Amino acid sequence: MEVIDFHTHLLKKEMLNPTALNFLEEVNPAFFAKIEDFGDNPGLFAMYLKTQGVSYAVVLPEYAPATSSFVSTEEVLEYCRGQDGLLPFASLNPNTHPDLATRLEFYVKDCEVRGLKLLPSYQFFYPNEARLYPLYGKAQELRIPVVFHVGSSIFKGTRIKYCDPIYLDDVAVDFPDLKIVMAHSGRGFWYDQCFFLSRLHKNIFMDITGLPPQNLLNYFPELEKNGEKVIFGSDWPPMPTDIRENIEAIKSLPLSDRTIEAILYKNAYRLLFE
Ligand SMILES: [Zn+2]
């Protein structure tokens, strides 16, 4: 079975917000060894993915200097260039990047960006604000997925209110063909809301990044009913295990083969390539 990892990060120590850096050094020291090995070596990452059984990986920038990191779209484009299977996304910050829609169009048409990541709690905006609408219109026209961070946000200075998935209800209604992905599926206290919204709206998907895969059915007891909407992501590199361990944990859940294949490959394929 082929696998797409819909959620990996390019991270480098010098691109982390200093407070976030100190926090990570405290809670996850192993993470720094990984970013030292892989941060400047995309070839090594591409090879690693093959050993984990991953055919394609989305590589996310994260431009949120006030809270988490300042990894730019350009940095990710450079990292993915010429690497088989690495799919670059863009990161735009609605409070600091002007002309969001024009910039997105440039990234997609001229730089082969495959999607967009937005971080409401780290970048401080509500997803249903009118100023974002030209950007969503452009993403819809370009048929690229837009990934929203939806769930707990641990870095200092974060404003978690912006992550409430209810604001995506407006976006889904106003842009019925926009491919909306809720990264982390509401991790913390919005699991039911995310599940409900992704069943209600044909254009809302849930990415299960960062959730211990063996516990998925505790968070979403009726996961099987929503098999066409759930997407696998690992959150590499801060995750504590190898990617393959998460894939194996998903394969051993009491779900149909059809749903497991949809989660690990087909749903992401539809979003990225159709
Ligand atoms: Zn992430």
PDB file of C-alpha atoms in Angstrom, residues 24-273:
ATOM      1  CA  LEU A  24      11.420  22.665  22.611  1.00  0.00           C
ATOM      2  CA  GLU A  25      14.894  22.204  24.054  1.00  0.00           C
ATOM      3  CA  GLU A  26      13.252  21.498  27.378  1.00  0.00           C
ATOM      4  CA  VAL A  27      10.458  19.165  26.279  1.00  0.00           C
ATOM      5  CA  ASN A  28      11.911  17.455  23.201  1.00  0.00           C
ATOM      6  CA  PRO A  29      15.737  17.393  23.099  1.00  0.00           C
ATOM      7  CA  ALA A  30      15.796  14.481  20.585  1.00  0.00           C
ATOM      8  CA  PHE A  31      14.132  16.750  18.054  1.00  0.00           C
ATOM      9  CA  PHE A  32      17.275  18.853  17.676  1.00  0.00           C
ATOM     10  CA  ALA A  33      19.399  15.919  16.577  1.00  0.00           C
ATOM     11  CA  LYS A  34      16.844  15.271  13.830  1.00  0.00           C
ATOM     12  CA  ILE A  35      16.736  18.819  12.539  1.00  0.00           C
ATOM     13  CA  GLU A  36      20.516  18.965  12.546  1.00  0.00           C
ATOM     14  CA  ASP A  37      20.653  15.852  10.331  1.00  0.00           C
ATOM     15  CA  PHE A  38      17.775  16.670   8.003  1.00  0.00           C
ATOM     16  CA  GLY A  39      17.361  20.467   8.054  1.00  0.00           C
ATOM     17  CA  ASP A  40      20.019  21.100   5.410  1.00  0.00           C
ATOM     18  CA  ASN A  41      19.871  17.739   3.701  1.00  0.00           C
ATOM     19  CA  PRO A  42      16.725  17.213   1.612  1.00  0.00           C
ATOM     20  CA  GLY A  43      18.298  14.205  -0.139  1.00  0.00           C
ATOM     21  CA  LEU A  44      18.633  12.448   3.196  1.00  0.00           C
ATOM     22  CA  PHE A  45      15.003  13.239   4.021  1.00  0.00           C
ATOM     23  CA  ALA A  46      13.813  11.921   0.647  1.00  0.00           C
ATOM     24  CA  MET A  47      15.772   8.702   1.285  1.00  0.00           C
ATOM     25  CA  TYR A  48      14.405   8.424   4.817  1.00  0.00           C
ATOM     26  CA  LEU A  49      10.845   8.669   3.475  1.00  0.00           C
ATOM     27  CA  LYS A  50      11.493   5.750   1.129  1.00  0.00           C
ATOM     28  CA  THR A  51      12.689   3.619   4.076  1.00  0.00           C
ATOM     29  CA  GLN A  52       9.420   4.484   5.843  1.00  0.00           C
ATOM     30  CA  GLY A  53       7.257   3.470   2.888  1.00  0.00           C
ATOM     31  CA  VAL A  54       6.187   7.042   2.090  1.00  0.00           C
ATOM     32  CA  SER A  55       5.796   7.913  -1.617  1.00  0.00           C
ATOM     33  CA  TYR A  56       5.016  11.619  -1.217  1.00  0.00           C
ATOM     34  CA  ALA A  57       5.397  14.044   1.676  1.00  0.00           C
ATOM     35  CA  VAL A  58       3.971  17.528   1.957  1.00  0.00           C
ATOM     36  CA  VAL A  59       6.679  19.856   3.310  1.00  0.00           C
ATOM     37  CA  LEU A  60       5.294  22.816   5.237  1.00  0.00           C
ATOM     38  CA  PRO A  61       6.856  26.201   5.861  1.00  0.00           C
ATOM     39  CA  GLU A  62       5.667  28.076   8.942  1.00  0.00           C
ATOM     40  CA  TYR A  63       5.944  31.825   8.813  1.00  0.00           C
ATOM     41  CA  ALA A  64       4.812  32.938  12.273  1.00  0.00           C
ATOM     42  CA  PRO A  65       7.835  34.746  13.756  1.00  0.00           C
ATOM     43  CA  ALA A  66       5.953  36.099  16.802  1.00  0.00           C
ATOM     44  CA  THR A  67       5.218  32.640  18.188  1.00  0.00           C
ATOM     45  CA  SER A  68       6.735  29.623  16.437  1.00  0.00           C
ATOM     46  CA  SER A  69       9.123  29.956  13.532  1.00  0.00           C
ATOM     47  CA  PHE A  70      10.054  31.928  10.461  1.00  0.00           C
ATOM     48  CA  VAL A  71      10.449  29.182   7.903  1.00  0.00           C
ATOM     49  CA  SER A  72       9.441  30.844   4.644  1.00  0.00           C
ATOM     50  CA  THR A  73       7.902  29.467   1.494  1.00  0.00           C
ATOM     51  CA  GLU A  74      11.143  30.253  -0.358  1.00  0.00           C
ATOM     52  CA  GLU A  75      13.112  28.147   2.114  1.00  0.00           C
ATOM     53  CA  VAL A  76      10.806  25.168   1.543  1.00  0.00           C
ATOM     54  CA  LEU A  77      10.889  25.602  -2.237  1.00  0.00           C
ATOM     55  CA  GLU A  78      14.663  25.505  -2.141  1.00  0.00           C
ATOM     56  CA  TYR A  79      14.602  22.394   0.067  1.00  0.00           C
ATOM     57  CA  CYS A  80      12.196  20.483  -2.172  1.00  0.00           C
ATOM     58  CA  ARG A  81      13.797  21.459  -5.493  1.00  0.00           C
ATOM     59  CA  GLY A  82      14.675  18.381  -7.526  1.00  0.00           C
ATOM     60  CA  GLN A  83      13.717  15.983  -4.726  1.00  0.00           C
ATOM     61  CA  ASP A  84      11.467  13.176  -5.808  1.00  0.00           C
ATOM     62  CA  GLY A  85       8.352  12.949  -3.654  1.00  0.00           C
ATOM     63  CA  LEU A  86       8.755  16.196  -1.685  1.00  0.00           C
ATOM     64  CA  LEU A  87       5.759  18.501  -2.239  1.00  0.00           C
ATOM     65  CA  PRO A  88       6.280  22.133  -1.175  1.00  0.00           C
ATOM     66  CA  PHE A  89       3.468  24.168   0.383  1.00  0.00           C
ATOM     67  CA  ALA A  90       3.341  27.933   0.928  1.00  0.00           C
ATOM     68  CA  SER A  91       2.967  29.782   4.216  1.00  0.00           C
ATOM     69  CA  LEU A  92       1.372  33.219   4.128  1.00  0.00           C
ATOM     70  CA  ASN A  93       0.882  35.483   7.123  1.00  0.00           C
ATOM     71  CA  PRO A  94      -2.259  37.600   6.680  1.00  0.00           C
ATOM     72  CA  ASN A  95      -0.906  40.268   9.054  1.00  0.00           C
ATOM     73  CA  THR A  96       2.460  40.771   7.403  1.00  0.00           C
ATOM     74  CA  HIS A  97       2.285  39.598   3.791  1.00  0.00           C
ATOM     75  CA  PRO A  98       0.609  42.059   1.410  1.00  0.00           C
ATOM     76  CA  ASP A  99      -1.363  40.936  -1.670  1.00  0.00           C
ATOM     77  CA  LEU A 100      -2.040  37.439  -0.416  1.00  0.00           C
ATOM     78  CA  ALA A 101      -3.922  36.232  -3.472  1.00  0.00           C
ATOM     79  CA  THR A 102      -1.348  37.525  -5.973  1.00  0.00           C
ATOM     80  CA  ARG A 103       1.447  35.980  -3.988  1.00  0.00           C
ATOM     81  CA  LEU A 104      -0.314  32.629  -3.820  1.00  0.00           C
ATOM     82  CA  GLU A 105      -0.903  32.644  -7.556  1.00  0.00           C
ATOM     83  CA  PHE A 106       2.780  33.316  -8.154  1.00  0.00           C
ATOM     84  CA  TYR A 107       3.820  30.460  -5.858  1.00  0.00           C
ATOM     85  CA  VAL A 108       1.469  27.981  -7.497  1.00  0.00           C
ATOM     86  CA  LYS A 109       1.933  28.945 -11.128  1.00  0.00           C
ATOM     87  CA  ASP A 110       5.609  29.905 -11.160  1.00  0.00           C
ATOM     88  CA  CYS A 111       7.088  27.880  -8.297  1.00  0.00           C
ATOM     89  CA  GLU A 112       5.060  24.645  -8.283  1.00  0.00           C
ATOM     90  CA  VAL A 113       3.726  25.087  -4.771  1.00  0.00           C
ATOM     91  CA  ARG A 114       1.076  22.405  -4.082  1.00  0.00           C
ATOM     92  CA  GLY A 115      -0.984  23.954  -1.286  1.00  0.00           C
ATOM     93  CA  LEU A 116      -1.178  26.581   1.441  1.00  0.00           C
ATOM     94  CA  LYS A 117      -0.775  26.407   5.220  1.00  0.00           C
ATOM     95  CA  LEU A 118      -2.349  28.984   7.519  1.00  0.00           C
ATOM     96  CA  LEU A 119      -1.866  29.171  11.292  1.00  0.00           C
ATOM     97  CA  PRO A 120      -4.646  31.229  12.894  1.00  0.00           C
ATOM     98  CA  SER A 121      -3.488  30.842  16.517  1.00  0.00           C
ATOM     99  CA  TYR A 122       0.158  31.611  15.706  1.00  0.00           C
ATOM    100  CA  GLN A 123      -0.533  34.365  13.166  1.00  0.00           C
ATOM    101  CA  PHE A 124      -3.560  35.944  14.897  1.00  0.00           C
ATOM    102  CA  PHE A 125      -6.588  36.033  12.608  1.00  0.00           C
ATOM    103  CA  TYR A 126     -10.034  34.446  12.423  1.00  0.00           C
ATOM    104  CA  PRO A 127     -10.377  32.232   9.349  1.00  0.00           C
ATOM    105  CA  ASN A 128     -13.707  33.819   8.387  1.00  0.00           C
ATOM    106  CA  GLU A 129     -12.414  37.411   8.230  1.00  0.00           C
ATOM    107  CA  ALA A 130     -13.373  39.207   5.005  1.00  0.00           C
ATOM    108  CA  ARG A 131      -9.771  40.191   4.313  1.00  0.00           C
ATOM    109  CA  LEU A 132      -8.935  36.511   3.775  1.00  0.00           C
ATOM    110  CA  TYR A 133     -11.650  35.983   1.176  1.00  0.00           C
ATOM    111  CA  PRO A 134      -9.658  37.014  -1.929  1.00  0.00           C
ATOM    112  CA  LEU A 135      -7.019  34.476  -0.864  1.00  0.00           C
ATOM    113  CA  TYR A 136      -9.597  31.699  -0.527  1.00  0.00           C
ATOM    114  CA  GLY A 137     -11.103  32.647  -3.872  1.00  0.00           C
ATOM    115  CA  LYS A 138      -7.697  32.294  -5.481  1.00  0.00           C
ATOM    116  CA  ALA A 139      -6.984  28.951  -3.769  1.00  0.00           C
ATOM    117  CA  GLN A 140     -10.352  27.677  -4.930  1.00  0.00           C
ATOM    118  CA  GLU A 141      -9.644  28.792  -8.493  1.00  0.00           C
ATOM    119  CA  LEU A 142      -6.193  27.159  -8.392  1.00  0.00           C
ATOM    120  CA  ARG A 143      -7.730  23.974  -6.911  1.00  0.00           C
ATOM    121  CA  ILE A 144      -5.095  23.701  -4.186  1.00  0.00           C
ATOM    122  CA  PRO A 145      -5.766  22.548  -0.609  1.00  0.00           C
ATOM    123  CA  VAL A 146      -5.620  25.075   2.240  1.00  0.00           C
ATOM    124  CA  VAL A 147      -4.482  23.586   5.542  1.00  0.00           C
ATOM    125  CA  PHE A 148      -5.517  25.372   8.746  1.00  0.00           C
ATOM    126  CA  HIS A 149      -3.872  24.613  12.067  1.00  0.00           C
ATOM    127  CA  VAL A 150      -6.890  23.587  14.179  1.00  0.00           C
ATOM    128  CA  GLY A 151      -6.051  22.505  17.681  1.00  0.00           C
ATOM    129  CA  SER A 152      -3.846  22.990  20.673  1.00  0.00           C
ATOM    130  CA  SER A 153      -1.022  25.441  20.188  1.00  0.00           C
ATOM    131  CA  ILE A 154       1.654  25.167  22.817  1.00  0.00           C
ATOM    132  CA  PHE A 155       4.044  28.022  22.107  1.00  0.00           C
ATOM    133  CA  LYS A 156       4.073  31.122  24.289  1.00  0.00           C
ATOM    134  CA  GLY A 157       2.056  34.020  22.925  1.00  0.00           C
ATOM    135  CA  THR A 158      -0.367  31.786  21.042  1.00  0.00           C
ATOM    136  CA  ARG A 159      -4.037  32.837  20.901  1.00  0.00           C
ATOM    137  CA  ILE A 160      -5.941  29.600  20.720  1.00  0.00           C
ATOM    138  CA  LYS A 161      -9.344  31.259  20.182  1.00  0.00           C
ATOM    139  CA  TYR A 162      -8.466  31.782  16.516  1.00  0.00           C
ATOM    140  CA  CYS A 163      -8.293  28.006  16.018  1.00  0.00           C
ATOM    141  CA  ASP A 164     -11.910  27.298  16.873  1.00  0.00           C
ATOM    142  CA  PRO A 165     -13.089  25.156  13.932  1.00  0.00           C
ATOM    143  CA  ILE A 166     -16.495  26.868  13.896  1.00  0.00           C
ATOM    144  CA  TYR A 167     -15.026  29.721  11.812  1.00  0.00           C
ATOM    145  CA  LEU A 168     -14.325  27.250   9.024  1.00  0.00           C
ATOM    146  CA  ASP A 169     -18.047  26.675   8.690  1.00  0.00           C
ATOM    147  CA  ASP A 170     -18.355  30.137   7.094  1.00  0.00           C
ATOM    148  CA  VAL A 171     -15.403  29.464   4.810  1.00  0.00           C
ATOM    149  CA  ALA A 172     -16.815  26.121   3.670  1.00  0.00           C
ATOM    150  CA  VAL A 173     -20.213  27.673   2.907  1.00  0.00           C
ATOM    151  CA  ASP A 174     -18.814  30.700   1.083  1.00  0.00           C
ATOM    152  CA  PHE A 175     -16.232  28.683  -0.903  1.00  0.00           C
ATOM    153  CA  PRO A 176     -17.967  25.376  -1.598  1.00  0.00           C
ATOM    154  CA  ASP A 177     -15.171  24.117  -3.854  1.00  0.00           C
ATOM    155  CA  LEU A 178     -12.267  25.176  -1.665  1.00  0.00           C
ATOM    156  CA  LYS A 179     -10.385  22.161  -0.317  1.00  0.00           C
ATOM    157  CA  ILE A 180     -10.193  22.854   3.426  1.00  0.00           C
ATOM    158  CA  VAL A 181      -8.026  20.677   5.680  1.00  0.00           C
ATOM    159  CA  MET A 182      -8.181  20.896   9.469  1.00  0.00           C
ATOM    160  CA  ALA A 183      -4.674  20.006  10.640  1.00  0.00           C
ATOM    161  CA  HIS A 184      -4.659  18.090  13.946  1.00  0.00           C
ATOM    162  CA  SER A 185      -8.445  17.600  13.804  1.00  0.00           C
ATOM    163  CA  GLY A 186      -9.122  19.857  16.762  1.00  0.00           C
ATOM    164  CA  ARG A 187      -6.515  18.282  19.056  1.00  0.00           C
ATOM    165  CA  GLY A 188      -7.334  19.038  22.663  1.00  0.00           C
ATOM    166  CA  PHE A 189     -10.995  19.906  22.864  1.00  0.00           C
ATOM    167  CA  TRP A 190     -12.545  20.249  19.406  1.00  0.00           C
ATOM    168  CA  TYR A 191     -12.598  16.638  18.182  1.00  0.00           C
ATOM    169  CA  ASP A 192     -16.403  16.439  17.968  1.00  0.00           C
ATOM    170  CA  GLN A 193     -16.710  19.791  16.206  1.00  0.00           C
ATOM    171  CA  CYS A 194     -14.115  18.819  13.589  1.00  0.00           C
ATOM    172  CA  PHE A 195     -15.706  15.450  12.998  1.00  0.00           C
ATOM    173  CA  PHE A 196     -19.132  17.005  12.627  1.00  0.00           C
ATOM    174  CA  LEU A 197     -17.957  19.782  10.272  1.00  0.00           C
ATOM    175  CA  SER A 198     -16.058  17.412   8.019  1.00  0.00           C
ATOM    176  CA  ARG A 199     -19.129  15.201   7.719  1.00  0.00           C
ATOM    177  CA  LEU A 200     -21.391  18.185   7.106  1.00  0.00           C
ATOM    178  CA  HIS A 201     -19.302  19.885   4.417  1.00  0.00           C
ATOM    179  CA  LYS A 202     -18.083  17.967   1.396  1.00  0.00           C
ATOM    180  CA  ASN A 203     -15.046  20.272   1.180  1.00  0.00           C
ATOM    181  CA  ILE A 204     -13.751  19.955   4.777  1.00  0.00           C
ATOM    182  CA  PHE A 205     -11.173  17.268   5.574  1.00  0.00           C
ATOM    183  CA  MET A 206      -9.467  16.230   8.820  1.00  0.00           C
ATOM    184  CA  ASP A 207      -5.739  15.603   9.089  1.00  0.00           C
ATOM    185  CA  ILE A 208      -4.880  13.410  12.065  1.00  0.00           C
ATOM    186  CA  THR A 209      -1.368  14.753  12.450  1.00  0.00           C
ATOM    187  CA  GLY A 210      -0.020  14.748  15.969  1.00  0.00           C
ATOM    188  CA  LEU A 211      -2.699  12.450  17.383  1.00  0.00           C
ATOM    189  CA  PRO A 212      -1.389   9.127  18.751  1.00  0.00           C
ATOM    190  CA  PRO A 213      -2.725   6.828  16.006  1.00  0.00           C
ATOM    191  CA  GLN A 214      -3.501   3.995  18.408  1.00  0.00           C
ATOM    192  CA  ASN A 215      -5.995   6.332  20.145  1.00  0.00           C
ATOM    193  CA  LEU A 216      -7.785   7.538  17.020  1.00  0.00           C
ATOM    194  CA  LEU A 217     -10.954   5.593  17.695  1.00  0.00           C
ATOM    195  CA  ASN A 218     -11.162   7.053  21.184  1.00  0.00           C
ATOM    196  CA  TYR A 219     -11.251  10.542  19.708  1.00  0.00           C
ATOM    197  CA  PHE A 220     -13.440   9.553  16.742  1.00  0.00           C
ATOM    198  CA  PRO A 221     -15.469   6.426  17.572  1.00  0.00           C
ATOM    199  CA  GLU A 222     -17.314   6.652  14.230  1.00  0.00           C
ATOM    200  CA  LEU A 223     -14.203   7.179  12.141  1.00  0.00           C
ATOM    201  CA  GLU A 224     -15.207   4.444   9.693  1.00  0.00           C
ATOM    202  CA  LYS A 225     -18.241   6.510   8.643  1.00  0.00           C
ATOM    203  CA  ASN A 226     -15.963   9.407   7.706  1.00  0.00           C
ATOM    204  CA  GLY A 227     -13.250   7.378   5.991  1.00  0.00           C
ATOM    205  CA  GLU A 228     -13.307   9.515   2.832  1.00  0.00           C
ATOM    206  CA  LYS A 229     -12.400  12.651   4.790  1.00  0.00           C
ATOM    207  CA  VAL A 230      -9.522  11.618   7.055  1.00  0.00           C
ATOM    208  CA  ILE A 231      -5.886  12.184   6.074  1.00  0.00           C
ATOM    209  CA  PHE A 232      -2.644  10.844   7.507  1.00  0.00           C
ATOM    210  CA  GLY A 233       0.170  13.196   8.506  1.00  0.00           C
ATOM    211  CA  SER A 234       3.151  12.569  10.773  1.00  0.00           C
ATOM    212  CA  ASP A 235       4.269  16.055  11.887  1.00  0.00           C
ATOM    213  CA  TRP A 236       7.882  15.049  11.240  1.00  0.00           C
ATOM    214  CA  PRO A 237      10.374  16.048  12.719  1.00  0.00           C
ATOM    215  CA  PRO A 238       9.042  16.898  16.228  1.00  0.00           C
ATOM    216  CA  MET A 239       7.246  13.525  16.490  1.00  0.00           C
ATOM    217  CA  PRO A 240       8.861  11.060  18.922  1.00  0.00           C
ATOM    218  CA  THR A 241       8.733   7.934  16.698  1.00  0.00           C
ATOM    219  CA  ASP A 242       9.607   6.953  13.155  1.00  0.00           C
ATOM    220  CA  ILE A 243       6.908   7.658  10.565  1.00  0.00           C
ATOM    221  CA  ARG A 244       6.574   3.946   9.815  1.00  0.00           C
ATOM    222  CA  GLU A 245       5.468   3.225  13.387  1.00  0.00           C
ATOM    223  CA  ASN A 246       2.504   5.569  12.947  1.00  0.00           C
ATOM    224  CA  ILE A 247       1.624   4.000   9.610  1.00  0.00           C
ATOM    225  CA  GLU A 248       1.686   0.524  11.155  1.00  0.00           C
ATOM    226  CA  ALA A 249      -0.453   1.701  14.093  1.00  0.00           C
ATOM    227  CA  ILE A 250      -3.091   2.983  11.675  1.00  0.00           C
ATOM    228  CA  LYS A 251      -3.010  -0.267   9.694  1.00  0.00           C
ATOM    229  CA  SER A 252      -3.714  -2.248  12.835  1.00  0.00           C
ATOM    230  CA  LEU A 253      -6.816  -0.255  13.844  1.00  0.00           C
ATOM    231  CA  PRO A 254     -10.144  -2.107  13.539  1.00  0.00           C
ATOM    232  CA  LEU A 255     -11.094  -0.295  10.322  1.00  0.00           C
ATOM    233  CA  SER A 256     -11.897  -1.637   6.851  1.00  0.00           C
ATOM    234  CA  ASP A 257      -9.027  -2.001   4.361  1.00  0.00           C
ATOM    235  CA  ARG A 258     -10.807   0.537   2.188  1.00  0.00           C
ATOM    236  CA  THR A 259     -10.787   3.154   4.961  1.00  0.00           C
ATOM    237  CA  ILE A 260      -7.167   2.496   5.885  1.00  0.00           C
ATOM    238  CA  GLU A 261      -6.110   2.942   2.261  1.00  0.00           C
ATOM    239  CA  ALA A 262      -8.200   6.125   2.022  1.00  0.00           C
ATOM    240  CA  ILE A 263      -6.566   7.589   5.149  1.00  0.00           C
ATOM    241  CA  LEU A 264      -3.017   6.663   4.216  1.00  0.00           C
ATOM    242  CA  TYR A 265      -3.128   7.508   0.528  1.00  0.00           C
ATOM    243  CA  LYS A 266      -6.274   8.045  -1.497  1.00  0.00           C
ATOM    244  CA  ASN A 267      -7.786  11.061   0.278  1.00  0.00           C
ATOM    245  CA  ALA A 268      -4.523  12.980   0.178  1.00  0.00           C
ATOM    246  CA  TYR A 269      -4.007  11.967  -3.444  1.00  0.00           C
ATOM    247  CA  ARG A 270      -7.393  13.424  -4.373  1.00  0.00           C
ATOM    248  CA  LEU A 271      -6.560  16.721  -2.676  1.00  0.00           C
ATOM    249  CA  LEU A 272      -3.100  17.045  -4.156  1.00  0.00           C
ATOM    250  CA  PHE A 273      -3.419  15.658  -7.648  1.00  0.00           C
TER     251      PHE A 273
END
